[in-house]
Short mmCIF file of C-alpha atoms in Angstrom, two decimals:
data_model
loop_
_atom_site.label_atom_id
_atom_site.label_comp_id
_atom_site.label_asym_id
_atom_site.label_seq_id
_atom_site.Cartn_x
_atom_site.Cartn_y
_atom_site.Cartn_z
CA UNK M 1 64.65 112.09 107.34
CA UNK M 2 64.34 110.30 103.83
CA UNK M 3 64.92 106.78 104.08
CA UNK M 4 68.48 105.11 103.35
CA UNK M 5 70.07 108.21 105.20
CA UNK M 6 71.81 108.15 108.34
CA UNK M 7 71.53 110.78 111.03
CA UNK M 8 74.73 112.89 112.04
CA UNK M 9 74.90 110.72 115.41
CA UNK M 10 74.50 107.42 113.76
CA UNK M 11 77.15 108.40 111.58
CA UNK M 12 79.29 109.20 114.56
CA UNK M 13 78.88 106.00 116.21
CA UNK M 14 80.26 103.81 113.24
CA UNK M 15 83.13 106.12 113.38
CA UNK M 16 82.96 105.49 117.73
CA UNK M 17 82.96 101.94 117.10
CA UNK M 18 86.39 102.45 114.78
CA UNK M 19 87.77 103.66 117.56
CA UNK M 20 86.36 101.25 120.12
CA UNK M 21 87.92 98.72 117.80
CA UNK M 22 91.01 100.11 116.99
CA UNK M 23 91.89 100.75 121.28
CA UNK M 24 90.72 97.03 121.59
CA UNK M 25 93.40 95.43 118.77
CA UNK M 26 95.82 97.90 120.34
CA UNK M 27 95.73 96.33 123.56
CA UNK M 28 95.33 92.73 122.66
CA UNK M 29 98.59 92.86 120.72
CA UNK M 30 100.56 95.04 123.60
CA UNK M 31 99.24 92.18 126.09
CA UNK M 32 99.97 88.90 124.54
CA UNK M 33 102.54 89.01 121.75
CA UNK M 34 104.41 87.04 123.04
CA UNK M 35 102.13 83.90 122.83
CA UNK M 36 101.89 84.91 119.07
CA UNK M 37 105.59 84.46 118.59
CA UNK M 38 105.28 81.21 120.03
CA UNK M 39 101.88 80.03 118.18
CA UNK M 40 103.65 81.12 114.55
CA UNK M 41 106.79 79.45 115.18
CA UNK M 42 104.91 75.96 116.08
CA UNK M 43 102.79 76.59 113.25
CA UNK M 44 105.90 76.50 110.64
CA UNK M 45 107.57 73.03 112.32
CA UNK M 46 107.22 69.63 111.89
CA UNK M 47 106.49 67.77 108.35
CA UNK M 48 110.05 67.64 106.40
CA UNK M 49 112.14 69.79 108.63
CA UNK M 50 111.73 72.86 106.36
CA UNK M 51 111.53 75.27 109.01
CA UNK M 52 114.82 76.66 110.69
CA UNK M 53 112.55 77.20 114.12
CA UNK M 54 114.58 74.98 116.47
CA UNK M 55 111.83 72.44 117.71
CA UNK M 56 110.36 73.25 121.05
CA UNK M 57 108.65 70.65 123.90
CA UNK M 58 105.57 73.03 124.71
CA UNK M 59 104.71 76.39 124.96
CA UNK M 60 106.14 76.87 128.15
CA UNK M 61 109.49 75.52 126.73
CA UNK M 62 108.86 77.67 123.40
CA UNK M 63 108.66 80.88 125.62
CA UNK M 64 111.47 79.72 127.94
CA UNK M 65 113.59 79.04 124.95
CA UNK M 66 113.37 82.15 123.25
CA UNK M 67 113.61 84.28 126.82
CA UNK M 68 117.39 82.64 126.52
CA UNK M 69 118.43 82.76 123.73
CA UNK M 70 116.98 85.55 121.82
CA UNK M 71 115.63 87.66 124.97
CA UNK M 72 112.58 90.24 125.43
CA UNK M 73 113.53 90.99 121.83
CA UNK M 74 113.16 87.20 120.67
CA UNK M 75 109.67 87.58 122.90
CA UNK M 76 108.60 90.63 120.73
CA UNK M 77 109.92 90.19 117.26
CA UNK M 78 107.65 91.54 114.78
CA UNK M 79 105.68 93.50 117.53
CA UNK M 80 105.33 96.85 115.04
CA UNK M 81 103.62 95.03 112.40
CA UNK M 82 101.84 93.30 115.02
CA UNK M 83 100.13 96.03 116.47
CA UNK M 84 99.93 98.63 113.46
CA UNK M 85 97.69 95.06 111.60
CA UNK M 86 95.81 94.98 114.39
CA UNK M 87 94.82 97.90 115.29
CA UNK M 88 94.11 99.12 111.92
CA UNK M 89 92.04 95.69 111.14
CA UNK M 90 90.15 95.72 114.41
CA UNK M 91 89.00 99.22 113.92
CA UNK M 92 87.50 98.75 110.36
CA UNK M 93 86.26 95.17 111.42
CA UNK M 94 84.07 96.75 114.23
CA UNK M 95 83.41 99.92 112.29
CA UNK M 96 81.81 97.42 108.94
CA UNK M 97 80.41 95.00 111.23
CA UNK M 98 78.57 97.62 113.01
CA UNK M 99 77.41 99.18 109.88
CA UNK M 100 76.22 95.78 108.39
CA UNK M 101 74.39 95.47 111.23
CA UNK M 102 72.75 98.56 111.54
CA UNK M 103 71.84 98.21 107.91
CA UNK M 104 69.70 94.70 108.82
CA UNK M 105 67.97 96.48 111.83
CA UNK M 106 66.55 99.31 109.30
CA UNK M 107 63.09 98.64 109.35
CA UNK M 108 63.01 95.69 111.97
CA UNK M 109 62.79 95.11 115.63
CA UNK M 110 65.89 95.56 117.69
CA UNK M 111 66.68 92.07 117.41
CA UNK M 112 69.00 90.51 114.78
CA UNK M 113 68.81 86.60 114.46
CA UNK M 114 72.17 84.51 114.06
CA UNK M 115 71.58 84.79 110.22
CA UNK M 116 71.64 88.16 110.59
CA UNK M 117 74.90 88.53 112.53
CA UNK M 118 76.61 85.89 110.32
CA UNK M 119 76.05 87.75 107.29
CA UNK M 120 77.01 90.96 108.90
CA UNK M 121 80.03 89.83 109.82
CA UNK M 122 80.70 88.23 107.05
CA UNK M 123 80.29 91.17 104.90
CA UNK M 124 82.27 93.03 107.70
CA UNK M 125 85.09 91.13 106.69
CA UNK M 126 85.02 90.55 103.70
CA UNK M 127 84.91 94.88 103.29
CA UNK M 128 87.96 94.98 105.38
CA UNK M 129 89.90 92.29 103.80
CA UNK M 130 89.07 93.76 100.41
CA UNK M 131 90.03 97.51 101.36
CA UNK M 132 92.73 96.50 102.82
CA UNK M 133 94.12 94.48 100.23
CA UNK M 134 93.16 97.07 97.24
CA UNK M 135 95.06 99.41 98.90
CA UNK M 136 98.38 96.76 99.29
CA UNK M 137 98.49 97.24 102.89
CA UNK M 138 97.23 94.50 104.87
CA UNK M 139 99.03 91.14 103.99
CA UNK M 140 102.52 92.69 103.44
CA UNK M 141 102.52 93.63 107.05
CA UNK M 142 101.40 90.20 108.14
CA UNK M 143 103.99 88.67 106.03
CA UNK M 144 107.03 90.95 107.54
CA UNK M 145 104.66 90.13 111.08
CA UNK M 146 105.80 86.12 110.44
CA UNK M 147 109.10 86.88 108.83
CA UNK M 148 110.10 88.46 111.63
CA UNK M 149 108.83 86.64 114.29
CA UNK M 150 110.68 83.12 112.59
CA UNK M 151 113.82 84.70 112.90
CA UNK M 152 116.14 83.04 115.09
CA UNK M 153 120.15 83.49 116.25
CA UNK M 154 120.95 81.12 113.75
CA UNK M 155 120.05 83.00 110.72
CA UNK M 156 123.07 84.96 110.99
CA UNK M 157 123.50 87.21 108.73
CA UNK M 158 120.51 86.47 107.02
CA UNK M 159 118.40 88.16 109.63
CA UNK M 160 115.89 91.12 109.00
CA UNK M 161 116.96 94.33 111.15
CA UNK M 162 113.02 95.47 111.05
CA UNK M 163 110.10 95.85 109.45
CA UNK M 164 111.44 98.47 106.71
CA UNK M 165 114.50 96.29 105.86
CA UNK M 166 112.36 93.30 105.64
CA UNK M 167 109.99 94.75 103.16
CA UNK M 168 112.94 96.33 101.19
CA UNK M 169 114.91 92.91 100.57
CA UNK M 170 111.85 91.27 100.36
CA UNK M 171 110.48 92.78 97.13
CA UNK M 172 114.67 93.20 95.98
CA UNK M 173 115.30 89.35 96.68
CA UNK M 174 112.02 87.60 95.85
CA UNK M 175 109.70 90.10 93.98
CA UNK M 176 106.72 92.12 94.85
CA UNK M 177 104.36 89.21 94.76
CA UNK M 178 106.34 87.87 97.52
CA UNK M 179 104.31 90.06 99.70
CA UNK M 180 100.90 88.57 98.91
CA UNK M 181 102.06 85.06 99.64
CA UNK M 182 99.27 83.48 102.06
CA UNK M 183 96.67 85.89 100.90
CA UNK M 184 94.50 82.99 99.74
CA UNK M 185 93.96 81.55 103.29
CA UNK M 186 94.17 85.02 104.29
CA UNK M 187 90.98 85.90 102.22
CA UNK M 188 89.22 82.27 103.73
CA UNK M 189 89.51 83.76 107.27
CA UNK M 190 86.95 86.03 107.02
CA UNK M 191 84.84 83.44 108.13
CA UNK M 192 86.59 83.83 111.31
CA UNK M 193 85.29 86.73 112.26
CA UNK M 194 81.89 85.45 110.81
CA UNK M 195 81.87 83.01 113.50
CA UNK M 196 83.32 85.02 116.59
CA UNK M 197 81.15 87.67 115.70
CA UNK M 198 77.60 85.56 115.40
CA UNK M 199 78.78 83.72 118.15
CA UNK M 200 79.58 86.49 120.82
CA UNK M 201 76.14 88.10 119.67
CA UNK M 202 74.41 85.25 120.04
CA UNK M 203 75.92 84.20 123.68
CA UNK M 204 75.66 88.40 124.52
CA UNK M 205 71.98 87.88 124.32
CA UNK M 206 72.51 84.90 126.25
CA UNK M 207 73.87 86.25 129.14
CA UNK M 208 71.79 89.28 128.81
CA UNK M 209 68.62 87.09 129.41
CA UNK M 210 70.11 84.87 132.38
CA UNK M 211 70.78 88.31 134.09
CA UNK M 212 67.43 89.94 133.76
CA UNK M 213 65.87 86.57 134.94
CA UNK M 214 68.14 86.64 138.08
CA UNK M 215 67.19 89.66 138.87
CA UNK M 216 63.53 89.75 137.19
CA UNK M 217 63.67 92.56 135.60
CA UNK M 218 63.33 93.69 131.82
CA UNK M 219 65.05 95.73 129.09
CA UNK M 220 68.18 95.91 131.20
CA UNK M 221 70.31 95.22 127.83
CA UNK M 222 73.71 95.81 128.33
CA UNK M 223 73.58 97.52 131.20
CA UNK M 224 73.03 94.38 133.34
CA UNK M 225 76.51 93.03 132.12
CA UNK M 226 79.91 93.82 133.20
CA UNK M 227 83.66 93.33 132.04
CA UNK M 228 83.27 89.93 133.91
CA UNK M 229 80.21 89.32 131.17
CA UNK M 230 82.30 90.64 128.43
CA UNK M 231 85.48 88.73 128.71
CA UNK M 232 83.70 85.20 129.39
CA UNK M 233 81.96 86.04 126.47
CA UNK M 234 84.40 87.26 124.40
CA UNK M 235 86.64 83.98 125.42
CA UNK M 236 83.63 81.42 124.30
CA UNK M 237 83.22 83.28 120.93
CA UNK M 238 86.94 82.78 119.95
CA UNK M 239 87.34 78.84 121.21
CA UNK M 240 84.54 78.23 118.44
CA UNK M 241 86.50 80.62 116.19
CA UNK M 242 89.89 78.91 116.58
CA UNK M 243 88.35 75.45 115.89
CA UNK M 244 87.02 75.78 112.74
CA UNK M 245 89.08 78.13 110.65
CA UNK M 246 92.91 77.49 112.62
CA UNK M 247 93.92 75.16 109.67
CA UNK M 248 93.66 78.25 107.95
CA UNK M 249 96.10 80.31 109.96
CA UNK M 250 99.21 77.28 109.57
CA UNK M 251 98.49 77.38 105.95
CA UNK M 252 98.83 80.89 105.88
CA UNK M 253 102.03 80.25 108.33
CA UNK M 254 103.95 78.13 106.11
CA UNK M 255 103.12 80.04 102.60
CA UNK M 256 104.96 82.66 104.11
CA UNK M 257 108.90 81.92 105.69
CA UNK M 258 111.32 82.26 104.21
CA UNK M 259 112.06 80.74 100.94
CA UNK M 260 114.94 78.30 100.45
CA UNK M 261 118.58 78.54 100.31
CA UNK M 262 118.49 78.91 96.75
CA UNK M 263 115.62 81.26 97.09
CA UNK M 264 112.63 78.65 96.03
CA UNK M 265 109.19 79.12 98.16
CA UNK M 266 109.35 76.22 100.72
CA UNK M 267 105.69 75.48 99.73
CA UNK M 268 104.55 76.47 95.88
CA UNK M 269 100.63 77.16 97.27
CA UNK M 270 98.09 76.30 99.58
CA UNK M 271 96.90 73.08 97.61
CA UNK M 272 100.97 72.35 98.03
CA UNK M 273 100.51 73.07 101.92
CA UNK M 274 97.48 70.87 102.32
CA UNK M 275 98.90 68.14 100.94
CA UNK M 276 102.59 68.19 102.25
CA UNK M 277 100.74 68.61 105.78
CA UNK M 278 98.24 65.88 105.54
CA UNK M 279 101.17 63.20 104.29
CA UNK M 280 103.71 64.18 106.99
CA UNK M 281 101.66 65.45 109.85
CA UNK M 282 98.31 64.20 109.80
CA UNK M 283 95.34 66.04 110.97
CA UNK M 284 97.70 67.11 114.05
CA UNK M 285 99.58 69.16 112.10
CA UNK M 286 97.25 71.41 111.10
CA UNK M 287 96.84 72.29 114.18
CA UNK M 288 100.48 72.96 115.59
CA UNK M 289 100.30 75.43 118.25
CA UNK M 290 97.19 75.84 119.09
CA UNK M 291 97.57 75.67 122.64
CA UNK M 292 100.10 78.47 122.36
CA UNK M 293 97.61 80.15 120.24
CA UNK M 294 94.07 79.15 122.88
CA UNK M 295 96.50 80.88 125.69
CA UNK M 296 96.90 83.94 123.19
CA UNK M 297 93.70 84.21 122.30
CA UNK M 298 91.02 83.33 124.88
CA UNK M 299 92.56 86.58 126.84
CA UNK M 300 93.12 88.20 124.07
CA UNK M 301 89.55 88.29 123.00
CA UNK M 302 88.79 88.77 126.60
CA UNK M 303 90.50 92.19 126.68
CA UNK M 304 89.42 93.14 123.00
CA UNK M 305 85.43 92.69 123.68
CA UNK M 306 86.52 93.86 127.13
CA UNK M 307 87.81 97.37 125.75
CA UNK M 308 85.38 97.83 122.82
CA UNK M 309 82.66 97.58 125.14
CA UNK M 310 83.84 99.87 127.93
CA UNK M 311 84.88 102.41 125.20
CA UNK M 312 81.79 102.35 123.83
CA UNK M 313 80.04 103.24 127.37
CA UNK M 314 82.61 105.91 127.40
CA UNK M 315 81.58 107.32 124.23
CA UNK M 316 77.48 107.01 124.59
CA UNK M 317 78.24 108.60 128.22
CA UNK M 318 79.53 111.31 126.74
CA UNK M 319 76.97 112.18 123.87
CA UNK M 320 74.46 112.05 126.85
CA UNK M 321 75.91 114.78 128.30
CA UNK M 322 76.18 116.85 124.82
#
């Protein structure tokens, strides 16, 4: 084969590994929206009262709350976006990750060093957040996503019905570069996945090696971890995720409710953010709701390396038997 081609079956996994991906982000969203309904609304409170989130105790109060008053609807608002985002983004992240990856091991060992899986993912996300923003797809939905999940009793008549209606008045009421508010953050959170990514690769191998030494044996790989394995892993990857790049997501929070009565952006940019943040809040309040968004997300990874994994089994299972 000449070199810089890719065999039919190679070509088949990047497209397995879309779907691997894609099933994972599915589930993860179907699973635990809930906690991301809480985690945005305490990321848009505090600092000058802007926010028309009534101010919750905790997360258990948060979910409480919103059970009340606004029921499993209240629990679930912005769910479609939600899960259409996700899946979509999970399935290209894994698919370009994977192919970055493959790309390094052309001509090497088997082995990829944390460099290695850093820039992959890097590049991985970077590809998706670019093709996903060329086509005007990606941050529009996360936008409605927040919009929708902010809403509260109180908004009267002001309320969104959905995710069509929301987009419509949207681009009639504030313009079509309403929808790319937050993208600037947005775009910074690639690193994100640069860092779960390296990270769950990294502690894979890990575990990998602490297994075959249990049981001395060698070249197990994968095979010698379980969902158990997986989901630990998974879980570790994201805490050191969330740490460094959650400022991020409350930047990317506030940049996009609702403007003002008199329909002027609560926050002009992200520069505006930081420093509005940092005057009122502290260091703290870059980092409202993140225990709302830990209990989100330490499953939720869980269940997304969880899936992809066991998909993927399911898929090389069956090309052994073709």
């Amino acid at each position: 084969m000449p070199p810089g081609t890719s065999s039919p079956s190679a070509e088949a996994w990047k497209w397995e590994n879309a779907a691997a991906g894609a099933a994972a982000g599915f589930a993860t969203v179907a699973a635990l929206h809930p906690l991301d309904v809480v985690r945005t609304r305490f990321q848009v409170t505090g600092g000058r009262g802007w926010s028309e989130v009534p101010p919750y105790k905790n997360t258990a109060h948060a979910v409480y709350t919103i059970a009340r008053s606004e029921g499993l609807r209240g629990l679930y608002a912005g769910f479609y976006p939600a899960v259409f985002g996700s899946t979509v983004s999970w399935g290209l992240y894994f698919f370009f990750y994977n192919r970055a990856k493959q790309r390094y091991l052309q001509g090497k060992d088997d082995q990829l060093r944390p460099v290695h899986h850093l820039v992959s993912a890097a590049e991985a996300g970077a590809l998706v957040r670019i093709l996903t923003f060329v086509s005007l797809f990606t941050n529009p939905i996360w936008l409605v996503k927040t919009r929708l999940q902010l809403q509260t009793p109180e908004l009267h008549t002001l309320r969104y019905s959905g995710f069509s209606d929301a987009l419509r008045r949207i681009v009639k009421e504030e313009g079509f570069l309403a929808l790319y508010r937050g993208i600037g953050p947005a775009l910074l959170l690639v690193t994100h996945g640069a860092v779960q990514f390296t990270a769950y690769e990294e502690l894979r191998k890990a575990m990998i090696f602490v297994k075959n030494s249990q049981t001395k044996t060698d070249n197990r790989g994968e095979e010698s971890l379980n969902s158990i394995d997986f989901a630990a892993i998974g879980a570790g990857s994201k805490v050191a995720a969330i740490l460094l790049t959650y400022p991020y997501q409350v930047i990317r929070a506030r940049l996009q409710q609702r403007p003002c009565s008199d329909g002027t952006p609560k926050y002009t940019n992200s520069l505006h953010v930081v420093k509005e943040t940092a005057m009122y809040e502290g260091v703290r309040g870059f980092y409202r709701g993140i225990t709302s968004n830990l209990l989100k997300n330490l499953p939720a990874a869980s269940l997304t390396f969880v899936v992809y994994e066991n998909v993927i089994k399911l898929f090389r299972a069956a090309n052994e038997k073709t």
